[in-house]
Short mmCIF file of N, CA and C in Angstrom, two decimals:
data_model
loop_
_atom_site.label_atom_id
_atom_site.label_comp_id
_atom_site.label_asym_id
_atom_site.label_seq_id
_atom_site.Cartn_x
_atom_site.Cartn_y
_atom_site.Cartn_z
N MET K 1467 -32.67 -18.08 29.52
CA MET K 1467 -31.32 -18.68 29.34
C MET K 1467 -30.28 -17.61 29.74
N TYR K 1468 -29.29 -17.96 30.52
CA TYR K 1468 -28.12 -17.05 30.93
C TYR K 1468 -27.15 -17.10 29.95
N LEU K 1469 -26.66 -15.85 29.58
CA LEU K 1469 -25.38 -15.88 28.79
C LEU K 1469 -23.98 -15.89 29.53
N PHE K 1470 -23.07 -16.64 29.08
CA PHE K 1470 -21.87 -16.70 29.70
C PHE K 1470 -20.87 -16.59 28.51
N PHE K 1471 -19.98 -16.02 29.06
CA PHE K 1471 -18.70 -15.67 27.96
C PHE K 1471 -18.04 -17.07 27.99
N LEU K 1472 -17.93 -17.70 26.80
CA LEU K 1472 -17.38 -19.04 26.52
C LEU K 1472 -16.20 -18.86 25.31
N GLY K 1473 -15.74 -17.64 25.20
CA GLY K 1473 -14.64 -17.67 24.31
C GLY K 1473 -15.01 -17.30 22.93
N ASN K 1474 -15.45 -18.22 22.11
CA ASN K 1474 -16.01 -17.80 20.62
C ASN K 1474 -17.33 -18.61 20.57
N ILE K 1475 -17.94 -18.21 19.47
CA ILE K 1475 -19.01 -18.86 18.93
C ILE K 1475 -19.11 -20.45 18.66
N TYR K 1476 -17.96 -20.88 18.38
CA TYR K 1476 -17.93 -22.42 18.07
C TYR K 1476 -17.89 -23.16 19.36
N ASN K 1477 -17.70 -22.67 20.59
CA ASN K 1477 -17.46 -23.25 21.75
C ASN K 1477 -18.95 -23.29 22.56
N GLN K 1478 -19.74 -22.30 21.96
CA GLN K 1478 -21.06 -22.16 22.57
C GLN K 1478 -22.00 -23.27 22.63
N VAL K 1479 -22.77 -23.49 23.45
CA VAL K 1479 -23.91 -24.48 23.48
C VAL K 1479 -25.00 -24.20 22.56
N ARG K 1480 -25.31 -25.07 21.62
CA ARG K 1480 -26.57 -24.75 20.86
C ARG K 1480 -27.61 -25.78 21.21
N ASP K 1481 -28.45 -25.57 22.21
CA ASP K 1481 -29.43 -26.49 22.45
C ASP K 1481 -30.82 -26.52 22.04
N ASN K 1482 -31.07 -25.46 21.11
CA ASN K 1482 -32.43 -25.56 20.46
C ASN K 1482 -32.28 -25.52 18.99
N PRO K 1483 -33.35 -25.80 18.23
CA PRO K 1483 -33.20 -25.83 16.77
C PRO K 1483 -33.01 -24.52 16.20
N LYS K 1484 -33.54 -23.41 16.78
CA LYS K 1484 -33.29 -22.12 16.34
C LYS K 1484 -31.74 -21.74 16.24
N GLU K 1485 -31.16 -21.99 17.47
CA GLU K 1485 -29.64 -21.60 17.62
C GLU K 1485 -28.85 -22.36 16.64
N GLN K 1486 -29.31 -23.63 16.49
CA GLN K 1486 -28.45 -24.58 15.56
C GLN K 1486 -28.64 -24.11 13.96
N ARG K 1487 -29.83 -23.62 13.73
CA ARG K 1487 -30.25 -23.12 12.43
C ARG K 1487 -29.30 -21.84 12.26
N LEU K 1488 -29.27 -20.69 13.23
CA LEU K 1488 -28.68 -19.65 13.19
C LEU K 1488 -27.20 -20.00 12.92
N TYR K 1489 -26.62 -21.09 13.86
CA TYR K 1489 -25.21 -21.21 13.64
C TYR K 1489 -24.78 -21.82 12.10
N LYS K 1490 -25.53 -22.75 11.77
CA LYS K 1490 -25.31 -23.23 10.11
C LYS K 1490 -25.38 -22.00 9.25
N LYS K 1491 -26.38 -21.02 9.45
CA LYS K 1491 -26.35 -19.89 8.68
C LYS K 1491 -25.11 -18.99 8.76
N LEU K 1492 -24.69 -18.94 10.05
CA LEU K 1492 -23.35 -18.14 10.21
C LEU K 1492 -22.20 -18.63 9.47
N LYS K 1493 -22.21 -20.16 9.60
CA LYS K 1493 -21.14 -20.81 8.85
C LYS K 1493 -21.13 -20.58 7.44
N ALA K 1494 -22.43 -20.82 6.92
CA ALA K 1494 -22.61 -20.56 5.34
C ALA K 1494 -22.08 -19.11 5.00
N LEU K 1495 -22.61 -18.19 5.71
CA LEU K 1495 -22.36 -16.70 5.32
C LEU K 1495 -20.70 -16.55 5.41
N TYR K 1496 -19.92 -17.24 6.29
CA TYR K 1496 -18.62 -17.15 6.57
C TYR K 1496 -17.85 -17.51 5.19
N ASN K 1497 -18.38 -18.63 4.65
CA ASN K 1497 -17.65 -18.94 3.58
C ASN K 1497 -18.20 -18.70 2.02
N TYR K 1498 -19.06 -17.69 2.10
CA TYR K 1498 -20.05 -17.26 1.04
C TYR K 1498 -19.28 -16.81 -0.08
N GLN K 1499 -18.27 -15.88 0.14
CA GLN K 1499 -17.39 -15.44 -1.08
C GLN K 1499 -16.01 -15.84 -1.21
N LYS K 1500 -15.76 -16.98 -0.45
CA LYS K 1500 -14.53 -17.68 -0.68
C LYS K 1500 -14.53 -18.34 -2.03
N CYS K 1501 -13.34 -18.54 -2.64
CA CYS K 1501 -13.23 -19.13 -3.87
C CYS K 1501 -12.97 -20.64 -3.74
N HIS K 1502 -13.44 -21.39 -4.57
CA HIS K 1502 -13.31 -22.77 -4.53
C HIS K 1502 -12.75 -23.29 -5.81
N GLY K 1503 -12.16 -24.45 -5.85
CA GLY K 1503 -11.54 -25.17 -6.90
C GLY K 1503 -10.56 -24.22 -7.64
N THR K 1504 -10.61 -24.22 -9.14
CA THR K 1504 -9.60 -23.62 -9.92
C THR K 1504 -9.79 -22.21 -9.55
N ASP K 1505 -10.89 -21.54 -9.26
CA ASP K 1505 -10.80 -20.10 -8.80
C ASP K 1505 -9.94 -19.85 -7.66
N ALA K 1506 -9.96 -20.71 -6.77
CA ALA K 1506 -9.10 -20.55 -5.43
C ALA K 1506 -7.58 -20.59 -5.92
N ILE K 1507 -7.24 -21.77 -6.77
CA ILE K 1507 -5.79 -21.82 -7.12
C ILE K 1507 -5.51 -20.47 -7.85
N LEU K 1508 -6.28 -19.89 -8.81
CA LEU K 1508 -5.93 -18.70 -9.66
C LEU K 1508 -5.92 -17.51 -8.76
N SER K 1509 -6.78 -17.53 -7.84
CA SER K 1509 -6.60 -16.29 -6.94
C SER K 1509 -5.42 -16.26 -6.11
N LYS K 1510 -5.06 -17.57 -5.61
CA LYS K 1510 -3.85 -17.49 -4.77
C LYS K 1510 -2.50 -17.04 -5.61
N ARG K 1511 -2.55 -17.54 -6.82
CA ARG K 1511 -1.40 -17.35 -7.63
C ARG K 1511 -1.38 -15.72 -7.85
N LEU K 1512 -2.42 -15.19 -8.21
CA LEU K 1512 -2.52 -13.72 -8.32
C LEU K 1512 -2.12 -13.01 -7.12
N ARG K 1513 -2.55 -13.55 -6.06
CA ARG K 1513 -2.13 -12.89 -4.83
C ARG K 1513 -0.78 -12.81 -4.52
N ASP K 1514 -0.13 -14.18 -4.84
CA ASP K 1514 1.26 -14.18 -4.63
C ASP K 1514 2.16 -13.45 -5.54
N LEU K 1515 1.59 -13.43 -6.85
CA LEU K 1515 2.32 -12.48 -7.83
C LEU K 1515 2.32 -11.18 -7.30
N ARG K 1516 1.11 -10.58 -6.82
CA ARG K 1516 1.09 -9.28 -6.48
C ARG K 1516 2.16 -8.89 -5.12
N VAL K 1517 2.19 -9.93 -4.40
CA VAL K 1517 2.97 -9.66 -3.03
C VAL K 1517 4.55 -9.67 -3.82
N LYS K 1518 4.80 -10.45 -4.57
CA LYS K 1518 6.22 -10.72 -5.10
C LYS K 1518 6.40 -9.26 -5.96
N LEU K 1519 5.72 -8.71 -6.62
CA LEU K 1519 5.77 -7.58 -7.37
C LEU K 1519 5.87 -6.38 -6.27
N ALA K 1520 5.23 -6.54 -5.19
CA ALA K 1520 5.27 -5.43 -4.37
C ALA K 1520 6.58 -5.23 -3.49
N THR K 1521 7.04 -6.61 -3.32
CA THR K 1521 8.43 -6.61 -2.59
C THR K 1521 9.61 -6.22 -3.37
N ASP K 1522 9.44 -6.65 -4.65
CA ASP K 1522 10.36 -6.32 -5.68
C ASP K 1522 10.51 -4.95 -5.97
N GLY K 1523 9.32 -4.24 -5.96
CA GLY K 1523 9.41 -2.72 -6.36
C GLY K 1523 9.84 -2.00 -5.17
N ALA K 1524 9.62 -2.49 -4.00
CA ALA K 1524 9.98 -1.74 -2.80
C ALA K 1524 11.64 -1.77 -2.81
N SER K 1525 12.17 -2.82 -3.24
CA SER K 1525 13.59 -2.97 -3.09
C SER K 1525 14.55 -1.87 -3.96
N LYS K 1526 13.80 -1.67 -5.15
CA LYS K 1526 14.42 -0.70 -6.01
C LYS K 1526 14.12 0.66 -5.55
N SER K 1527 15.27 1.45 -5.68
CA SER K 1527 15.27 2.82 -5.46
C SER K 1527 14.31 3.57 -6.32
N SER K 1528 13.58 4.58 -5.77
CA SER K 1528 12.59 5.24 -6.63
C SER K 1528 13.41 6.33 -7.39
N PHE K 1529 12.66 6.50 -8.61
CA PHE K 1529 13.25 7.65 -9.50
C PHE K 1529 13.14 8.92 -8.97
N TYR K 1530 14.23 9.68 -8.99
CA TYR K 1530 14.11 11.17 -8.58
C TYR K 1530 15.14 11.87 -9.65
N SER K 1531 14.58 13.07 -9.72
CA SER K 1531 15.60 13.94 -10.76
C SER K 1531 16.58 14.61 -9.99
N LYS K 1532 17.69 14.92 -10.62
CA LYS K 1532 18.95 15.60 -9.85
C LYS K 1532 18.81 17.13 -10.09
N CYS K 1533 19.27 17.82 -9.46
CA CYS K 1533 19.41 19.35 -9.79
C CYS K 1533 20.21 19.63 -11.01
N ILE K 1534 19.75 20.57 -11.77
CA ILE K 1534 20.82 20.65 -13.13
C ILE K 1534 21.62 22.11 -12.87
N PHE K 1535 21.78 22.50 -11.67
CA PHE K 1535 22.61 23.68 -11.34
C PHE K 1535 24.07 23.27 -11.63
N THR K 1536 24.56 24.25 -12.42
CA THR K 1536 26.18 23.90 -12.78
C THR K 1536 26.73 25.44 -12.31
N GLU K 1537 28.16 25.15 -11.72
CA GLU K 1537 28.70 26.27 -11.41
C GLU K 1537 30.32 25.99 -11.78
N GLY K 1538 30.71 26.69 -12.53
CA GLY K 1538 32.24 26.50 -12.94
C GLY K 1538 32.35 25.01 -13.61
N GLY K 1539 31.45 24.60 -14.31
CA GLY K 1539 31.38 23.32 -14.95
C GLY K 1539 31.19 22.10 -14.19
N VAL K 1540 30.92 22.39 -12.74
CA VAL K 1540 30.70 21.10 -11.73
C VAL K 1540 29.23 21.21 -11.59
N LYS K 1541 28.59 20.07 -11.77
CA LYS K 1541 27.03 19.97 -11.77
C LYS K 1541 26.70 19.51 -10.23
N CYS K 1542 25.45 19.96 -9.74
CA CYS K 1542 25.23 19.68 -8.42
C CYS K 1542 24.54 18.27 -8.48
N GLY K 1543 24.74 17.48 -7.69
CA GLY K 1543 24.06 15.92 -7.74
C GLY K 1543 22.98 15.70 -6.59
N GLU K 1544 22.57 16.74 -6.09
CA GLU K 1544 21.66 16.65 -5.18
C GLU K 1544 20.35 16.46 -5.69
N ARG K 1545 19.38 15.91 -4.97
CA ARG K 1545 18.06 15.65 -5.52
C ARG K 1545 17.20 16.87 -5.44
N SER K 1546 16.52 16.94 -6.57
CA SER K 1546 15.72 18.11 -6.95
C SER K 1546 14.29 18.27 -6.16
N LEU K 1547 13.74 19.34 -5.97
CA LEU K 1547 12.56 19.39 -5.38
C LEU K 1547 11.35 19.06 -6.34
N PRO K 1548 10.19 18.52 -5.64
CA PRO K 1548 9.12 17.91 -6.54
C PRO K 1548 8.74 19.12 -7.35
N LEU K 1549 8.48 18.64 -8.74
CA LEU K 1549 8.17 19.64 -9.70
C LEU K 1549 8.96 20.80 -10.07
N ALA K 1550 10.09 20.76 -9.71
CA ALA K 1550 11.30 21.63 -10.03
C ALA K 1550 12.46 21.08 -10.59
N LYS K 1551 13.41 22.01 -10.95
CA LYS K 1551 14.48 21.30 -11.69
C LYS K 1551 15.75 21.47 -10.79
N HIS K 1552 15.55 22.20 -9.63
CA HIS K 1552 16.84 22.54 -8.80
C HIS K 1552 16.54 22.13 -7.38
N CYS K 1553 17.67 21.86 -6.63
CA CYS K 1553 17.65 21.42 -5.25
C CYS K 1553 17.15 22.55 -4.40
N GLN K 1554 16.97 22.25 -3.04
CA GLN K 1554 16.65 23.29 -2.20
C GLN K 1554 17.70 24.41 -1.84
N LYS K 1555 18.95 23.97 -2.09
CA LYS K 1555 20.04 25.03 -2.06
C LYS K 1555 20.06 25.83 -3.19
N HIS K 1556 19.78 25.51 -4.27
CA HIS K 1556 20.17 26.27 -5.66
C HIS K 1556 18.82 26.89 -6.09
N ILE K 1557 17.59 26.53 -5.78
CA ILE K 1557 16.50 27.13 -6.27
C ILE K 1557 16.22 28.68 -6.01
N LEU K 1558 16.79 29.18 -4.78
CA LEU K 1558 16.85 30.47 -4.48
C LEU K 1558 17.86 31.33 -5.38
N GLU K 1559 19.12 30.55 -5.62
CA GLU K 1559 20.05 31.31 -6.51
C GLU K 1559 19.58 31.50 -7.83
N VAL K 1560 18.89 30.59 -8.21
CA VAL K 1560 18.21 30.59 -9.79
C VAL K 1560 17.17 31.83 -9.78
N CYS K 1561 16.50 31.99 -8.70
CA CYS K 1561 15.37 32.85 -8.73
C CYS K 1561 15.96 34.37 -8.68
N MET K 1562 17.12 34.62 -7.96
CA MET K 1562 17.78 35.85 -7.80
C MET K 1562 18.37 36.07 -9.12
N HIS K 1563 19.05 35.01 -9.76
CA HIS K 1563 19.57 35.15 -11.03
C HIS K 1563 18.77 35.69 -12.19
N ILE K 1564 17.52 35.19 -12.05
CA ILE K 1564 16.41 35.40 -13.07
C ILE K 1564 15.85 36.88 -12.79
N LYS K 1565 16.02 37.21 -11.45
CA LYS K 1565 15.39 38.64 -11.02
C LYS K 1565 16.38 39.67 -11.37
N LYS K 1566 17.66 39.38 -11.34
CA LYS K 1566 18.71 40.28 -11.90
C LYS K 1566 18.49 40.36 -13.32
N ILE K 1567 18.31 39.43 -14.15
CA ILE K 1567 18.17 39.55 -15.45
C ILE K 1567 16.90 40.38 -15.96
N ILE K 1568 15.87 40.40 -15.22
CA ILE K 1568 14.54 40.96 -15.68
C ILE K 1568 14.77 42.48 -15.34
N SER K 1569 15.43 42.91 -14.25
CA SER K 1569 15.49 44.26 -13.80
C SER K 1569 16.70 44.99 -14.50
#
């Protein structure tokens, strides 16, 4: 038998019983884990709800802490570094201030 590329498996000729049996098995395996009936309806609802929550969560701005550095009563409003209380600009100033106090 010669093999020709016919596009996909659905368009191929199945001329003997073995190929027909294998094709039926392939179709059955394709639908094996699909939900049917009420399970399909509930899983679609759950999937839609997850998509809705994902898009709503993405539109909100993420929470981040602000720098707590104050100079002359004016607070810095920049975003703080992760796991720190100060922004990139003021974190070194705070370190130098602490170093002066210690020495």
